[in-house]
mmCIF file of C-alpha atoms in Angstrom:
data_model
loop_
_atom_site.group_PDB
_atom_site.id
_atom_site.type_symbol
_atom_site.label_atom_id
_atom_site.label_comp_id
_atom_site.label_asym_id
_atom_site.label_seq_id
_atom_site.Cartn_x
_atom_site.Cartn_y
_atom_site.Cartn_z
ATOM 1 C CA UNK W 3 6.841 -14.865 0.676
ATOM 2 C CA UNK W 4 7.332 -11.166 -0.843
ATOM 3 C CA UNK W 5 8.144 -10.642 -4.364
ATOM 4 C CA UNK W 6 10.618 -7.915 -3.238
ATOM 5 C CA UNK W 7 13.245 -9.079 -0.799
ATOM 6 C CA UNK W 8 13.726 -6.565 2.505
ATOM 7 C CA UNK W 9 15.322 -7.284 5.687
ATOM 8 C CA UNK W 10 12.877 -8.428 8.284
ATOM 9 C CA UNK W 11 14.639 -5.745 10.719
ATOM 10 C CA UNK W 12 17.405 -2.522 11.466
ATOM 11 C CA UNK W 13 18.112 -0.557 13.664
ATOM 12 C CA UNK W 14 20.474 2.511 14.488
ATOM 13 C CA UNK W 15 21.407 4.987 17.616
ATOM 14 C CA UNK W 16 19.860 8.483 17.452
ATOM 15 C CA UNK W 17 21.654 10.433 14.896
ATOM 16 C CA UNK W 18 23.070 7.955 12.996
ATOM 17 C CA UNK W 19 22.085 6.910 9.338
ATOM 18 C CA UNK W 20 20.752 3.499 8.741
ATOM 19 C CA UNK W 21 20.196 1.891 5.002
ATOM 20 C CA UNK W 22 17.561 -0.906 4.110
ATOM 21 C CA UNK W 23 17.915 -2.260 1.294
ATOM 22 C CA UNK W 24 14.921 -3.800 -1.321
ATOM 23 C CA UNK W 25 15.615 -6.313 -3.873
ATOM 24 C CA UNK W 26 13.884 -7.804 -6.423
ATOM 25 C CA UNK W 27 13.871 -8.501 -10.574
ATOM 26 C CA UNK W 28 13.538 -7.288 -13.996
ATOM 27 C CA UNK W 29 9.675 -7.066 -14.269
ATOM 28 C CA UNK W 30 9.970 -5.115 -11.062
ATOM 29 C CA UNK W 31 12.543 -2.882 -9.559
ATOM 30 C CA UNK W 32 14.394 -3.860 -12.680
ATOM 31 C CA UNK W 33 12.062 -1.705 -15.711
ATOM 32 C CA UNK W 34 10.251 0.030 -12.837
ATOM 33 C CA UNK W 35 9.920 3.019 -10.271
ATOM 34 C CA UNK W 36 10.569 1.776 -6.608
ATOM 35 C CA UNK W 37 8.517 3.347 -3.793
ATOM 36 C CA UNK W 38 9.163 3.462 -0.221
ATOM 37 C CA UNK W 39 6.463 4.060 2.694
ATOM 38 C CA UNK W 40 6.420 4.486 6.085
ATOM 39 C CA UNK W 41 3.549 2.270 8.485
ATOM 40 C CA UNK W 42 3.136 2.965 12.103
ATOM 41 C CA UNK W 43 0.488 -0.151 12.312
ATOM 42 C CA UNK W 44 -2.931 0.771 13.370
ATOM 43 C CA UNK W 45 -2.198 4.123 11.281
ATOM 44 C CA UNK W 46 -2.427 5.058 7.397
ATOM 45 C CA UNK W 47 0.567 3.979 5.395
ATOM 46 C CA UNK W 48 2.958 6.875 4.342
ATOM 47 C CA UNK W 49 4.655 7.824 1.391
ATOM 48 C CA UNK W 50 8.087 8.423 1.899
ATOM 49 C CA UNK W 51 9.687 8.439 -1.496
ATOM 50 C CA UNK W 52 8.120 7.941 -5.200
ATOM 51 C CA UNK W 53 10.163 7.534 -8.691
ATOM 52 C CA UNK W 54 13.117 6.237 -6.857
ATOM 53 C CA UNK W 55 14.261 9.043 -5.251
ATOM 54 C CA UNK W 56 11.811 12.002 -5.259
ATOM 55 C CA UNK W 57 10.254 13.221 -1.650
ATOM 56 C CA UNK W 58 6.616 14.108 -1.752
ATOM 57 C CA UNK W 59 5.950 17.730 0.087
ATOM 58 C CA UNK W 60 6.659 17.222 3.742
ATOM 59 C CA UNK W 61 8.839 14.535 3.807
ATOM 60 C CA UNK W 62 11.998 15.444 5.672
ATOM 61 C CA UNK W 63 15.391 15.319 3.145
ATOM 62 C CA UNK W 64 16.862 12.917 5.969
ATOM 63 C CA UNK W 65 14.995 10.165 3.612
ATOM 64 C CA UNK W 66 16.791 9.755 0.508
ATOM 65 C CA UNK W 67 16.272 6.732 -2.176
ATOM 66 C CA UNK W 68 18.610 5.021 -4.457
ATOM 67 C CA UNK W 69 17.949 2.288 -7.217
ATOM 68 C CA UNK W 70 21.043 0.506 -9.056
ATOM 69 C CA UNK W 71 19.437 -2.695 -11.408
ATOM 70 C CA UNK W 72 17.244 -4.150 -9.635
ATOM 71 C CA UNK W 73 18.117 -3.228 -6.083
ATOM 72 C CA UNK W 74 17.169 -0.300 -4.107
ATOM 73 C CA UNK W 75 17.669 1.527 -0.569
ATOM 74 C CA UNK W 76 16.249 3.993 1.701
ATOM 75 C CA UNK W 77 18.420 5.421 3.851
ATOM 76 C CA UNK W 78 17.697 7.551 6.924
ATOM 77 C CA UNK W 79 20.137 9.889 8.104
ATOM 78 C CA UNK W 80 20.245 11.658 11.313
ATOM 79 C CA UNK W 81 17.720 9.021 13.057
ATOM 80 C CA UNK W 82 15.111 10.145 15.430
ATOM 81 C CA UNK W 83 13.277 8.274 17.813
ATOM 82 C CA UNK W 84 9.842 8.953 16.154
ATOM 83 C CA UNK W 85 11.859 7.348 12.888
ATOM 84 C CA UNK W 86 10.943 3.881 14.549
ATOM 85 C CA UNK W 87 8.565 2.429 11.927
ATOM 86 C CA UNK W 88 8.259 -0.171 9.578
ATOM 87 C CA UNK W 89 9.227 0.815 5.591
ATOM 88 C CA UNK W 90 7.844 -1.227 2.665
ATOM 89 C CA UNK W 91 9.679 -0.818 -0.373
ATOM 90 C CA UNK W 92 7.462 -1.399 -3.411
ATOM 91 C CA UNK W 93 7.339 -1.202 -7.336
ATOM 92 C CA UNK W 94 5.397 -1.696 -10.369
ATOM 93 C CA UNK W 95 5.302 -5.363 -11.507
ATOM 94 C CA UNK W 96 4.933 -5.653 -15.563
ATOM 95 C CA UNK W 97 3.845 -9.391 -15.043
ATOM 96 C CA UNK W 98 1.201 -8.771 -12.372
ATOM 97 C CA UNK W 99 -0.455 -5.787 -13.971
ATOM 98 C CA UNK W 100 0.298 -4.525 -10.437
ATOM 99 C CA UNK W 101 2.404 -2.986 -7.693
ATOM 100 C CA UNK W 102 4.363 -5.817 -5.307
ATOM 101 C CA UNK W 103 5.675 -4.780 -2.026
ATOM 102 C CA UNK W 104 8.332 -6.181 0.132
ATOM 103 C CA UNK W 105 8.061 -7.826 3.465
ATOM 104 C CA UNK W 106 8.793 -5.086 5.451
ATOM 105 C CA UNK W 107 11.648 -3.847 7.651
ATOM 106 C CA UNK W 108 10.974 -2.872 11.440
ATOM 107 C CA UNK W 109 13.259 -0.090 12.055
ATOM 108 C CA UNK W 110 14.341 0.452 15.930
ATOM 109 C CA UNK W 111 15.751 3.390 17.459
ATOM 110 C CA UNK W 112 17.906 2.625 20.041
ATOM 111 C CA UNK U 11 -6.674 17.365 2.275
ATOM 112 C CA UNK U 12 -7.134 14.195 0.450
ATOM 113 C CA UNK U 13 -8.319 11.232 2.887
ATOM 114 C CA UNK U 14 -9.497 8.262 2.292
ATOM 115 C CA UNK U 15 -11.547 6.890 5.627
ATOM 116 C CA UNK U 16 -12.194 3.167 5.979
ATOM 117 C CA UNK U 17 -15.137 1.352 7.514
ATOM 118 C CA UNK U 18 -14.645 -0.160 11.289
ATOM 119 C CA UNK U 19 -13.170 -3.884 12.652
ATOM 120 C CA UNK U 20 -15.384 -6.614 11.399
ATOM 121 C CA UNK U 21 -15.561 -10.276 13.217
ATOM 122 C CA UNK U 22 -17.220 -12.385 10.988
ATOM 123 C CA UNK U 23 -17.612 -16.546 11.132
ATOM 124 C CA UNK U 24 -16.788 -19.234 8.161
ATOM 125 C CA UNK U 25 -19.299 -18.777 5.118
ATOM 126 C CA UNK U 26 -20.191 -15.027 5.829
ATOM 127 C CA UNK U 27 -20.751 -12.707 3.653
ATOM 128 C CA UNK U 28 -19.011 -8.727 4.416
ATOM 129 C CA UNK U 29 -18.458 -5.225 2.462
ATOM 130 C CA UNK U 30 -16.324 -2.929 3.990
ATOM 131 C CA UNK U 31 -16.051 0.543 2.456
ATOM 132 C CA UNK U 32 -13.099 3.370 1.942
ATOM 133 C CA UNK U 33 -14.851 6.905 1.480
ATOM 134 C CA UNK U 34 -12.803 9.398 -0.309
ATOM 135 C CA UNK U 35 -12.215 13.262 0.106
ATOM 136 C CA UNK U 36 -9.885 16.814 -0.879
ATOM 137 C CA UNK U 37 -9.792 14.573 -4.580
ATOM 138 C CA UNK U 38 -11.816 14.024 -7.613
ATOM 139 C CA UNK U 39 -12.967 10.641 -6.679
ATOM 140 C CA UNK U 40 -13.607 9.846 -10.600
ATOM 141 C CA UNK U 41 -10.401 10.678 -11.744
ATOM 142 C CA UNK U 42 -8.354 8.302 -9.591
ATOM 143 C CA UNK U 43 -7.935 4.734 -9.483
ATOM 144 C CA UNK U 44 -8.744 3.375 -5.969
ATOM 145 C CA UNK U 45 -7.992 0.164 -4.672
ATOM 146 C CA UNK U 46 -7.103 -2.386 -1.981
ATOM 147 C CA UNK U 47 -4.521 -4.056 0.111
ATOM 148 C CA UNK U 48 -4.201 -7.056 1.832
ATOM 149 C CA UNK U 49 -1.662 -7.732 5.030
ATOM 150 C CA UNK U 50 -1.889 -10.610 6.724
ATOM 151 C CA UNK U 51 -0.759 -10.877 10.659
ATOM 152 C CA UNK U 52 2.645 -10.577 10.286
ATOM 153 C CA UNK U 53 3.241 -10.568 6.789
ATOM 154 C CA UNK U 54 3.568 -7.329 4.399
ATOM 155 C CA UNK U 55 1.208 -5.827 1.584
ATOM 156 C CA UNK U 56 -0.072 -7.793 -1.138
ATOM 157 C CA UNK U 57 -2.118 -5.531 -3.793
ATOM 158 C CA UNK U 58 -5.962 -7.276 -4.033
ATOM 159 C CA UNK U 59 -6.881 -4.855 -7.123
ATOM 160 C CA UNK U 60 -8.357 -1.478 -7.763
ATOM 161 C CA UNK U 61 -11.391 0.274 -9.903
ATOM 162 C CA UNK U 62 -11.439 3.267 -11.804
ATOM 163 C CA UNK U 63 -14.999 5.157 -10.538
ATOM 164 C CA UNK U 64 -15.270 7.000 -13.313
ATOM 165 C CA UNK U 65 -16.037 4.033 -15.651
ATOM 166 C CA UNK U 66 -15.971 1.449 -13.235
ATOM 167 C CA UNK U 67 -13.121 -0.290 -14.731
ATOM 168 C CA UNK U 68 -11.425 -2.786 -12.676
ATOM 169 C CA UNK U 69 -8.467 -5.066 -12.600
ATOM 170 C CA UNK U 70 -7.509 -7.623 -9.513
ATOM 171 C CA UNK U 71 -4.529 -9.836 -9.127
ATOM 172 C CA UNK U 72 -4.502 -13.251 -10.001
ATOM 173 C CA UNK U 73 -4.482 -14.240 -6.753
ATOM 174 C CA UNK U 74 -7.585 -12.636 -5.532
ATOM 175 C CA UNK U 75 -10.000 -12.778 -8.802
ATOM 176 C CA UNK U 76 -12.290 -14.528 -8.213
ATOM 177 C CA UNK U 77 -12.337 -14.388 -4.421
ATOM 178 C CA UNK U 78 -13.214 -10.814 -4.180
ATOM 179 C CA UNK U 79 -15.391 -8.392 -5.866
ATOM 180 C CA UNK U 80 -14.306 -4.160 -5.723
ATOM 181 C CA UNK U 81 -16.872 -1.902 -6.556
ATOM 182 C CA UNK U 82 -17.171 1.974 -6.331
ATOM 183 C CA UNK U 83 -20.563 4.448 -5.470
ATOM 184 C CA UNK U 84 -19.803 7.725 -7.455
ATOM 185 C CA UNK U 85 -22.784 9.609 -5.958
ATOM 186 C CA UNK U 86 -21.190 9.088 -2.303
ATOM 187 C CA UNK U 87 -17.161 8.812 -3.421
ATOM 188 C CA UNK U 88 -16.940 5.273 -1.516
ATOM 189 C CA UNK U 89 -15.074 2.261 -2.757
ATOM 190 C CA UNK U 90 -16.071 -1.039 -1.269
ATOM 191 C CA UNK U 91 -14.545 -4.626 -1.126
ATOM 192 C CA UNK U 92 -16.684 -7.421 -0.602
ATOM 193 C CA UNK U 93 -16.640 -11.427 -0.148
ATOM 194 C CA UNK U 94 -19.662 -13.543 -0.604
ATOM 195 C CA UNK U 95 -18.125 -16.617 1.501
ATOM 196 C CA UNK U 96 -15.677 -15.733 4.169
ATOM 197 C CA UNK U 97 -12.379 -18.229 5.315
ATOM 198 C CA UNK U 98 -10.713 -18.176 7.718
ATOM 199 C CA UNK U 99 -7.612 -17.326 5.407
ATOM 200 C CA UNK U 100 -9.452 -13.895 4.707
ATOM 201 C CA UNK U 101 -8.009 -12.618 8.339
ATOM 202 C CA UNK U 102 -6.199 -10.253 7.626
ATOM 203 C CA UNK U 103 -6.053 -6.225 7.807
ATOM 204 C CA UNK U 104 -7.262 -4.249 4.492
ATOM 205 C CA UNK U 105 -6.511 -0.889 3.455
ATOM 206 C CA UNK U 106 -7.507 1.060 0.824
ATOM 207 C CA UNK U 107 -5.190 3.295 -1.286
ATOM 208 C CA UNK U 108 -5.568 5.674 -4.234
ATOM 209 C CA UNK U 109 -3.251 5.796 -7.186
ATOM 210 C CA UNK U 110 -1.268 9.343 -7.826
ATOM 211 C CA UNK U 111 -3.054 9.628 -11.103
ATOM 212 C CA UNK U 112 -5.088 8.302 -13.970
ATOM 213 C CA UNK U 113 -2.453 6.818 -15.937
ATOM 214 C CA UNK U 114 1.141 4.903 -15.893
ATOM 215 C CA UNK U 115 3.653 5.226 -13.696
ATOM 216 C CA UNK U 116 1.305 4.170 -10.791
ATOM 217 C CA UNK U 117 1.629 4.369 -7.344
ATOM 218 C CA UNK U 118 -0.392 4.486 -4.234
ATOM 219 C CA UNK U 119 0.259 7.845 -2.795
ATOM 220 C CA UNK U 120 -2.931 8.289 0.046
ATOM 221 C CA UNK U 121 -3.597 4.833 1.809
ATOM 222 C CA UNK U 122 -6.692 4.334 4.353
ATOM 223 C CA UNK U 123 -6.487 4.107 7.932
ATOM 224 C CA UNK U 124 -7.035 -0.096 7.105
ATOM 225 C CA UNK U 125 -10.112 -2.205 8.177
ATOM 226 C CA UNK U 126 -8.996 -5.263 10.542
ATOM 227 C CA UNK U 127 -11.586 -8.182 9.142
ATOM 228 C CA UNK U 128 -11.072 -11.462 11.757
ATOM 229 C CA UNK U 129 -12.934 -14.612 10.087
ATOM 230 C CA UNK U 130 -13.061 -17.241 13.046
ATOM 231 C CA UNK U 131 -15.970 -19.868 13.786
#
C-alpha cells in the first residue's frame, strides 16, 4: 500500500485532457512539494513536474500541476498517443526523512 | 548530459549475497545525493535510501535499514547497493536516482535505467 493515494488507471481519446489526481497528508503533500514523473517500464523514470507546478526544460506545457491541501493533479492536455505511460506522483515525507511515491496511474490512449 | 547507468539483470538464489552499481556522469558526483528505489512487480516506488559521496553520509528508510547497505566509490563516480543474504522478497526492480541538489527541498530529478534483481531457489 502507497503512502500517496493515485488511481490505479485513466485514460483519454487523442486530444483530449485527462487529470490524475494524488492524495495524501500533512507530513506529505500537506507541508511539502509534490512531484510528478513519467515511467515507460524498462526505461529511466522522467521528471515531469517539480515544486508543484514548475516544468523542467523540455517538458511540453501540455503537463501542468496543481496542489490544493493535501491533494494534487497532473493534468495532460491535448493527449498524444506517445502520452501512454504510467505517472507517479511523489513528495517529501517530514516523518520518513524521505520522499513517498504513489502507486501509480497507467494512462491509456485510446 | 547527466546519466546515471545501472549495472545489468541479476538472478540470484535464497542466502546470496549481490552489489549492483549506478555510475554517474555530465554532474559533480560529490555534490549530489544519490540513492535508490525499490518497485516491486506490480507495485510503485518505495525510496530504499541515499548517500552523499562527498562525505559518505547516508540515511535509509526504516523499512530497509538494516536490510541493505548503500555505499559510493568517488574515484570511479559509482554508487552501489548491496545485500549480504538475499529473499525471495528482495525481487523486485531497483533504480537509482540523484537528488536536484545538496540541500532541502529534495527531489530525484535523473533516475537510472533500473536493475531487475530476481531472488528464486
Amino acid at each position: 500500500q502507497s503512502v500517496l493515494t493515485q488511481p490505479p488507471s485513466a485514460s483519454g481519446t487523442p486530444g483530449q485532457r485527462v487529470t490524475i489526481s494524488c492524495s495524501g497528508g500533512s507530513s506529505n503533500i500537506g507541508g511539502n512539494y509534490v512531484y510528478w514523473y513519467q515511467h515507460l517500464p524498462g526505461t529511466a523514470p522522467k521528471l515531469l513536474i517539480y515544486w508543484n507546478n514548475q516544468r523542467p526544460s523540455g517538458v511540453p506545457d501540455r503537463f501542468s500541476g496543481y496542489k490544493s491541501g493535501t491533494s494534487a493533479s497532473l493534468a495532460i492536455s491535448g493527449l498524444r498517443s506517445e502520452d501512454e505511460a504510467d505517472y507517479y506522483c511523489a513528495a517529501w515525507d517530514d516523518s520518513l526523512g524521505g520522499p513517498v511515491f504513489g502507486g501509480g496511474t497507467r494512462l491509456t490512449v485510446l | 548530459e547527466v546519466q546515471l547507468v545501472q549495472s545489468g539483470a541479476e538472478v540470484k538464489k535464497p542466502g546470496e549475497s549481490l552489489k549492483i552499481s549506478c555510475k554517474g556522469s555530465g554532474y559533480s558526483f560529490t555534490s549530489y545525493w544519490i540513492g535508490w528505489v525499490r518497485q516491486m512487480p506490480g507495485k510503485g516506488f518505495e525510496w530504499v535510501g541515499v548517500i552523499y559521496p562527498g562525505d559518505s553520509d547516508t540515511r535509509y528508510s526504516p523499512s530497509f535499514e538494516g536490510q541493505v547497505i548503500i555505499s559510493a566509490d568517488r574515484s570511479i563516480n559509482t554508487a552501489y547497493l548491496q545485500w549480504s543474504s538475499l529473499k525471495a522478497s528482495d525481487t523486485a526492480m531497483y533504480f537509482c536516482a540523484k537528488y536536484n541538489s545538496g540541500s532541502y527541498p529534495y527531489y530525484f530529478d535523473f533516475w537510472g535505467q533500473g536493475t531487475l534483481i530476481t531472488v528464486s531457489s
